Short mmCIF file of C-alpha atoms and ligand atoms in Angstrom, two decimals:
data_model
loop_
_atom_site.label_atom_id
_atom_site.label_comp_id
_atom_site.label_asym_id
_atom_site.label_seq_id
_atom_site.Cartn_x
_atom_site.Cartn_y
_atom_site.Cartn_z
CA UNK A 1100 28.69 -7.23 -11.81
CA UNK A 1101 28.10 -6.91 -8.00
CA UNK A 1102 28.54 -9.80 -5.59
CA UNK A 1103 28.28 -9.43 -2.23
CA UNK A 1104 29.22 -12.47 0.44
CA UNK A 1105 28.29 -12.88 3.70
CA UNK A 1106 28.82 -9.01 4.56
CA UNK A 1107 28.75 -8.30 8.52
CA UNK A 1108 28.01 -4.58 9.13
CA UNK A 1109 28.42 -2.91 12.78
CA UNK A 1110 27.82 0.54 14.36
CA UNK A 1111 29.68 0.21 17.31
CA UNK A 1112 27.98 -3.00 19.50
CA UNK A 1113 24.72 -2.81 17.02
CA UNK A 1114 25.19 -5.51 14.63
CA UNK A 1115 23.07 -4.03 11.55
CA UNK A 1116 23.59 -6.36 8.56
CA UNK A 1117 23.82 -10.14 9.97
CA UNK A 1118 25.74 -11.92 6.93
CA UNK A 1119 24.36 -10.43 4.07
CA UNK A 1120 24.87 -12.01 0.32
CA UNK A 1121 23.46 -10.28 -2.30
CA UNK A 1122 24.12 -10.09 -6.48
CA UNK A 1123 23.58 -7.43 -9.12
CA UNK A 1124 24.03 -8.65 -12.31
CA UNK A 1125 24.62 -6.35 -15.52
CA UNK A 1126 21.43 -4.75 -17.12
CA UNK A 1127 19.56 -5.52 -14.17
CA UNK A 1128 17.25 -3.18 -11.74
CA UNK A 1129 17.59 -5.34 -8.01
CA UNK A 1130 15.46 -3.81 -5.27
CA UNK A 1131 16.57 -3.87 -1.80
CA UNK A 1132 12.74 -3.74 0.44
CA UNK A 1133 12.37 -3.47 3.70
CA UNK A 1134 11.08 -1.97 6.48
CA UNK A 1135 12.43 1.07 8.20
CA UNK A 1136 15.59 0.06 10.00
CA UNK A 1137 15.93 -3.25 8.03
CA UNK A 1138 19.25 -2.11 7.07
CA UNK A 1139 19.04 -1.17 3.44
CA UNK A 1140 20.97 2.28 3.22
CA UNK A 1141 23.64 0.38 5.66
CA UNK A 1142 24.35 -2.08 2.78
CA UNK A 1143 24.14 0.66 0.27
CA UNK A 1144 26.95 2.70 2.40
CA UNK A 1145 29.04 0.29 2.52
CA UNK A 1146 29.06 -0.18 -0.97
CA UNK A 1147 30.32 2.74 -1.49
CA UNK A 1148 32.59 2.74 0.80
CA UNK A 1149 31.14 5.23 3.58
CA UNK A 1150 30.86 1.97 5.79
CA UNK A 1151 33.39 -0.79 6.00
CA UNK A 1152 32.49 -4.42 6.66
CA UNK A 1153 33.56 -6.41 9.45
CA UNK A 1154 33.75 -9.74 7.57
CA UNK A 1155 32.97 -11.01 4.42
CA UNK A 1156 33.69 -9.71 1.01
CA UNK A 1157 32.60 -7.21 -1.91
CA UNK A 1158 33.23 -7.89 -5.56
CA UNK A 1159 32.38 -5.22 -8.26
CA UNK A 1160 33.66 -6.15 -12.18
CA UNK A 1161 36.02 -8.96 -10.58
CA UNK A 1162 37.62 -6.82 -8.17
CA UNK A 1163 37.60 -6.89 -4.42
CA UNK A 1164 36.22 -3.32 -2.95
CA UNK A 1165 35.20 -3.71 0.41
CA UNK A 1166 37.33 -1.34 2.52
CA UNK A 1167 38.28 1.18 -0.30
CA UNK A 1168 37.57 4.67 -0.04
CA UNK A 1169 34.31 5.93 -1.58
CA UNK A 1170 36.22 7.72 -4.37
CA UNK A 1171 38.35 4.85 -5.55
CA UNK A 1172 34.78 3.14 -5.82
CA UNK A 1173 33.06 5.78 -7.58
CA UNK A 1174 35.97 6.08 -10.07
CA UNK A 1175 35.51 2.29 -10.60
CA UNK A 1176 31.39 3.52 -11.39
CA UNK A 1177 29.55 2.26 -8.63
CA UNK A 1178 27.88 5.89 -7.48
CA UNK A 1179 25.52 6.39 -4.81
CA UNK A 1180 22.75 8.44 -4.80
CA UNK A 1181 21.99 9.22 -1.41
CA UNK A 1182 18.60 9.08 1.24
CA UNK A 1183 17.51 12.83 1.45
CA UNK A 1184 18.48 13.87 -1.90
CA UNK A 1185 21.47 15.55 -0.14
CA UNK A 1186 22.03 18.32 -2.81
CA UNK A 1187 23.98 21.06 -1.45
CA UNK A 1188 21.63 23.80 -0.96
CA UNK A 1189 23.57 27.23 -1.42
CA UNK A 1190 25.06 25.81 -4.62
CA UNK A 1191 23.06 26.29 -8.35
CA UNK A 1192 21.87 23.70 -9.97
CA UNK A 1193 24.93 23.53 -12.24
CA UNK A 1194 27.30 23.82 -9.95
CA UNK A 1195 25.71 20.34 -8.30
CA UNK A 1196 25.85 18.72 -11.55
CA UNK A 1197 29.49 19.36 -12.11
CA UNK A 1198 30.06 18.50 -8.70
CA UNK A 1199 28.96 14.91 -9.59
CA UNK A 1200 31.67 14.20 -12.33
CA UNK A 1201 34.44 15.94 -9.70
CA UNK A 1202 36.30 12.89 -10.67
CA UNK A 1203 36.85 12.81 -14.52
CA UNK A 1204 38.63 15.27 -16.90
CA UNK A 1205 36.98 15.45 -19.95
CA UNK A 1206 35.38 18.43 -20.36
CA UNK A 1207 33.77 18.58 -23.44
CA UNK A 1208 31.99 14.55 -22.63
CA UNK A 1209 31.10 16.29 -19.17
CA UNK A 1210 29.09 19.28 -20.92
CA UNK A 1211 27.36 16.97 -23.05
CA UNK A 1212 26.35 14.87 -20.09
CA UNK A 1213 25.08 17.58 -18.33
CA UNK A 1214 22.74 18.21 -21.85
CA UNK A 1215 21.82 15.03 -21.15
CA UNK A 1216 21.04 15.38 -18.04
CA UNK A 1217 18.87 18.52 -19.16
CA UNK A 1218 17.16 16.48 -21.61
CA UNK A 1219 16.03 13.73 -19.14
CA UNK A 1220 15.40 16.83 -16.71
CA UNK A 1221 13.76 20.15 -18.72
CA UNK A 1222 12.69 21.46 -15.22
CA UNK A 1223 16.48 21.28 -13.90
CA UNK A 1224 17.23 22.90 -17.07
CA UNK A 1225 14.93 25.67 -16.62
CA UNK A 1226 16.28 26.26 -13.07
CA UNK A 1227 19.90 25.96 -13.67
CA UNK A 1228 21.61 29.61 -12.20
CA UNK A 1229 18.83 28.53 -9.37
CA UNK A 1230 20.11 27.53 -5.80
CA UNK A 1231 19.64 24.17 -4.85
CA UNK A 1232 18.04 24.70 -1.81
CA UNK A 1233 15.35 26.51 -3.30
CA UNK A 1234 14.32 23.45 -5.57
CA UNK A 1235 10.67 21.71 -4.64
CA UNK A 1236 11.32 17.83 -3.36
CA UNK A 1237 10.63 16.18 -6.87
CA UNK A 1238 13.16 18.72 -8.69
CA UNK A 1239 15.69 17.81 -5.66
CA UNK A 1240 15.37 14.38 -5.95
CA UNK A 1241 16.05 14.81 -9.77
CA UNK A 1242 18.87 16.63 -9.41
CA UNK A 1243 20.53 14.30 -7.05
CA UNK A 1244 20.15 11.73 -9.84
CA UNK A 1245 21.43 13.82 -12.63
CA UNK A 1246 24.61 14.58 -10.14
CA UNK A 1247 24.76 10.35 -9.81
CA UNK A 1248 24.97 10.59 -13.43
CA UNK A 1249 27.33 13.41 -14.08
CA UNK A 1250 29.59 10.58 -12.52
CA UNK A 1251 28.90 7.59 -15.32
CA UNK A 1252 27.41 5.16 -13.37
CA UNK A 1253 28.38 1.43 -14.38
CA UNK A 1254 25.97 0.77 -11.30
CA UNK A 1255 23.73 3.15 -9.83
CA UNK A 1256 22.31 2.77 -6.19
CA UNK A 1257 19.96 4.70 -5.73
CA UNK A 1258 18.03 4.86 -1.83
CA UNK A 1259 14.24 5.92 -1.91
CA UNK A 1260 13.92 7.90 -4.64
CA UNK A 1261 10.22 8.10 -4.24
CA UNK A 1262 10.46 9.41 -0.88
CA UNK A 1263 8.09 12.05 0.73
CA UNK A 1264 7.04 12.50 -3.08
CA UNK A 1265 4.14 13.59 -4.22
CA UNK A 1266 1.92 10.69 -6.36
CA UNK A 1267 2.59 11.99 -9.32
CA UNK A 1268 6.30 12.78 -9.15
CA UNK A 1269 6.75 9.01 -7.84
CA UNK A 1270 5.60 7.79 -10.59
CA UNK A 1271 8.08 10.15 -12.38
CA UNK A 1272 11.20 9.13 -10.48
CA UNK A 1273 9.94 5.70 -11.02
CA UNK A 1274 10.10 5.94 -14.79
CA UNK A 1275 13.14 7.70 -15.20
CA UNK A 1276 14.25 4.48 -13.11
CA UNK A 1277 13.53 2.37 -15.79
CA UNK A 1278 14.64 4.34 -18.68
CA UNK A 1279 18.09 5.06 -16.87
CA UNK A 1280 18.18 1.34 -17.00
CA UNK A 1281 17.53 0.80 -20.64
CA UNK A 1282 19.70 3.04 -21.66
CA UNK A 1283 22.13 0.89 -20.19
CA UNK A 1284 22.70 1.81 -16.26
CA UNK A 1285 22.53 -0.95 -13.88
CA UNK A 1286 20.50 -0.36 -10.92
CA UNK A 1287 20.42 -1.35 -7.25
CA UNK A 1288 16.80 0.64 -6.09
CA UNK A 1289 15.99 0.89 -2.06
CA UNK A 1290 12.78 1.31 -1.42
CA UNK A 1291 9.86 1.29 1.22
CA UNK A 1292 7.23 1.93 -1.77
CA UNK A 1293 7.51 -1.96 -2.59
CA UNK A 1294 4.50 -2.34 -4.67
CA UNK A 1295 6.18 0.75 -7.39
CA UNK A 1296 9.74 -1.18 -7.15
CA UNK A 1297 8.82 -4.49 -7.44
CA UNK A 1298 7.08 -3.22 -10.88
CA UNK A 1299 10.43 -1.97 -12.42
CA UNK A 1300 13.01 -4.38 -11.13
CA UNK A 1301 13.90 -7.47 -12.12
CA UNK A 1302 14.81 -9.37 -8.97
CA UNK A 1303 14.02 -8.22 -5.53
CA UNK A 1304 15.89 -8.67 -2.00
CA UNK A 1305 13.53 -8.59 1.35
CA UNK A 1306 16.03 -7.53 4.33
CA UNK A 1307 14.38 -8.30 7.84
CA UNK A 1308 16.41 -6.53 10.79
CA UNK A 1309 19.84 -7.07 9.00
CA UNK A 1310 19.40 -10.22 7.31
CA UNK A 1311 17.92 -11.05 3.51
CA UNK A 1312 14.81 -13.01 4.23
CA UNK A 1313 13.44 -13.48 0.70
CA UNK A 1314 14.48 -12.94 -2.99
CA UNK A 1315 13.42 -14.26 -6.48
CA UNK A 1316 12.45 -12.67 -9.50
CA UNK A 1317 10.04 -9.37 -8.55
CA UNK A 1318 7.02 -10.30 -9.99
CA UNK A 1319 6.91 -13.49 -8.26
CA UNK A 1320 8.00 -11.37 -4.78
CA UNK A 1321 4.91 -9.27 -5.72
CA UNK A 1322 2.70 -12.41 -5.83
CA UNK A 1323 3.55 -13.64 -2.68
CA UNK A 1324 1.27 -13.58 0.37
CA UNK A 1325 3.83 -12.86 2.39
CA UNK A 1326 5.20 -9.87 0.88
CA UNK A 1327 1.72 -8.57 0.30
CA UNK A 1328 0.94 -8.59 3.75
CA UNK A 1329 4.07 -7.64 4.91
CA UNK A 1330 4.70 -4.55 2.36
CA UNK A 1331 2.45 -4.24 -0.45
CA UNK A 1332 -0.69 -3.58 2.29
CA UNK A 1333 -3.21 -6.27 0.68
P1 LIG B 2503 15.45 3.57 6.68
O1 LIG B 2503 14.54 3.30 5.59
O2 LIG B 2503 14.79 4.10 7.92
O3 LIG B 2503 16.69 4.34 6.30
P2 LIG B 2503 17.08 1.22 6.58
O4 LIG B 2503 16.53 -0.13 6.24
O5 LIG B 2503 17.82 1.93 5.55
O6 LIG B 2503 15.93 2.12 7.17
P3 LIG B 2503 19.41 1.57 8.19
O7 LIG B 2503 19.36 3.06 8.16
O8 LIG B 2503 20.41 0.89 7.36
O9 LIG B 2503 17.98 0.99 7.86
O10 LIG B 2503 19.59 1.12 9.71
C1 LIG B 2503 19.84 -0.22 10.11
C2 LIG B 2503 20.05 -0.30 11.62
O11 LIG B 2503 21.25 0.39 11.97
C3 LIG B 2503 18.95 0.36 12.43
O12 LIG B 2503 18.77 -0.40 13.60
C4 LIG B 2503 19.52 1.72 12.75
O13 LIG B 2503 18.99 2.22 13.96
C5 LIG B 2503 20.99 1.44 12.88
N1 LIG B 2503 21.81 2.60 12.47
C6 LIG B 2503 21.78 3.25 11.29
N2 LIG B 2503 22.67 4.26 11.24
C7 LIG B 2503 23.29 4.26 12.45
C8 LIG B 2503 24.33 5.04 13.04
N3 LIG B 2503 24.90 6.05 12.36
N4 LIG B 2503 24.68 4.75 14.31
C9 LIG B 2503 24.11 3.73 15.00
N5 LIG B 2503 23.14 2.95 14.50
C10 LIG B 2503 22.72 3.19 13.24
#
């Protein structure tokens, strides 16, 4: 589905993703690990187009996207879901729902999307006339997801969910994860809470100061001595 090649990523002289390859293949959860700095929302934004790369190329369902503009990408359904949540705060709940599927016309599939989204969400439900900004973390978070959804993800990338969550709520993001999946969203999960995303995803990527260091199916990642030193803290 995704294929990334030997992406080179600069801002300005800092060289922050060091010939990346990387591949996301349909059905799949892939999580990006790392620690802070390692690069992992870089790769994400240029995905989806906020970055471009300097060399090397981006493939998504056969066609070349590095260098297009984020909305050509999203209408292709590769939708980001971004660090921080990032809902806009003096909107309602609704309005950043319908914000999310800005790009497609068909109003009576968008309203029953946004039931879904209700379903998967009763708190956001609850809240709807509410202003964003007035939300707790965990009902953010879930709100920037159900906006990534409004917009039909083919892929999803998501970048740390979990974060500044409470335990409980993580491992609520962390199961709507995995039923987002099986209801048939691919999924391309950044995360510093490696032990959690290695337990949903399928394969798993280890970026080191801009380069991919490790990857292999995640529960082998999760059995290696190396990664549990390095990120799982045992
Ligand atoms: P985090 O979990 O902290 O977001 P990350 O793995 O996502 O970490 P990036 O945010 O992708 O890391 O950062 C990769 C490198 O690029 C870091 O050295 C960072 O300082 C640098 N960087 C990120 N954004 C910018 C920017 N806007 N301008 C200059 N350097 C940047």
């Amino acid at each position: 589905m995704l294929n990334v090649d030997n992406i080179d990523v600069y801002y300005g002289a800092i060289h922050a993703l060091k010939g990346v390859s990387l591949e996301v293949n349909e059905g799949e959860v892939v999580t990006l690990i790392g620690a802070n700095g390692a690069g992992k929302s870089t790769l994400l934004k240029t995905l989806s187009g906020l970055l471009k790369p300097k060399s090397g190329s981006i493939t998504f369902l056969g066609k070349p996207i590095a260098g297009e503009n984020p909305t050509a990408i999203v209408s292709q359904g590769l939708v980001h879901c971004p660090e921080g949540r990032r809902v806009f705060a003096n909107m309602t709940v609704e309005e950043n729902l319908e914000l999310g599927a800005y790009l497609r016309k068909d109003h009576a599939e968008i309203r029953k999307d946004m039931e879904a989204v209700f379903t998967r969400f009763p708190r956001l439900l609850e809240r709807r006339k509410q202003l964003s900004g007035t939300l707790s973390g965990g009902e953010q978070q879930m709100l920037a997801i159900g906006r990534a959804l409004m917009a039909r993800p083919k892929l999803l990338l998501l970048d740390e969910p979990s974060m500044g969550l409470a335990p409980l709520l993580v491992a609520e993001i962390f199961r709507t994860v995995e039923e987002i999946n099986k209801q048939g969203t691919t999924v391309l999960l950044v995360e510093q809470n490696a032990n959690q995303a290695l337990k949903v995803a399928h394969r798993a990527y280890v970026l080191e100061t801009g380069k991919v260091v490790l990857t292999g199916p995640a529960d082998e990642l999760a059995q290696s001595d190396e990664i549990k030193m390095a990120y799982l803290g045992h």
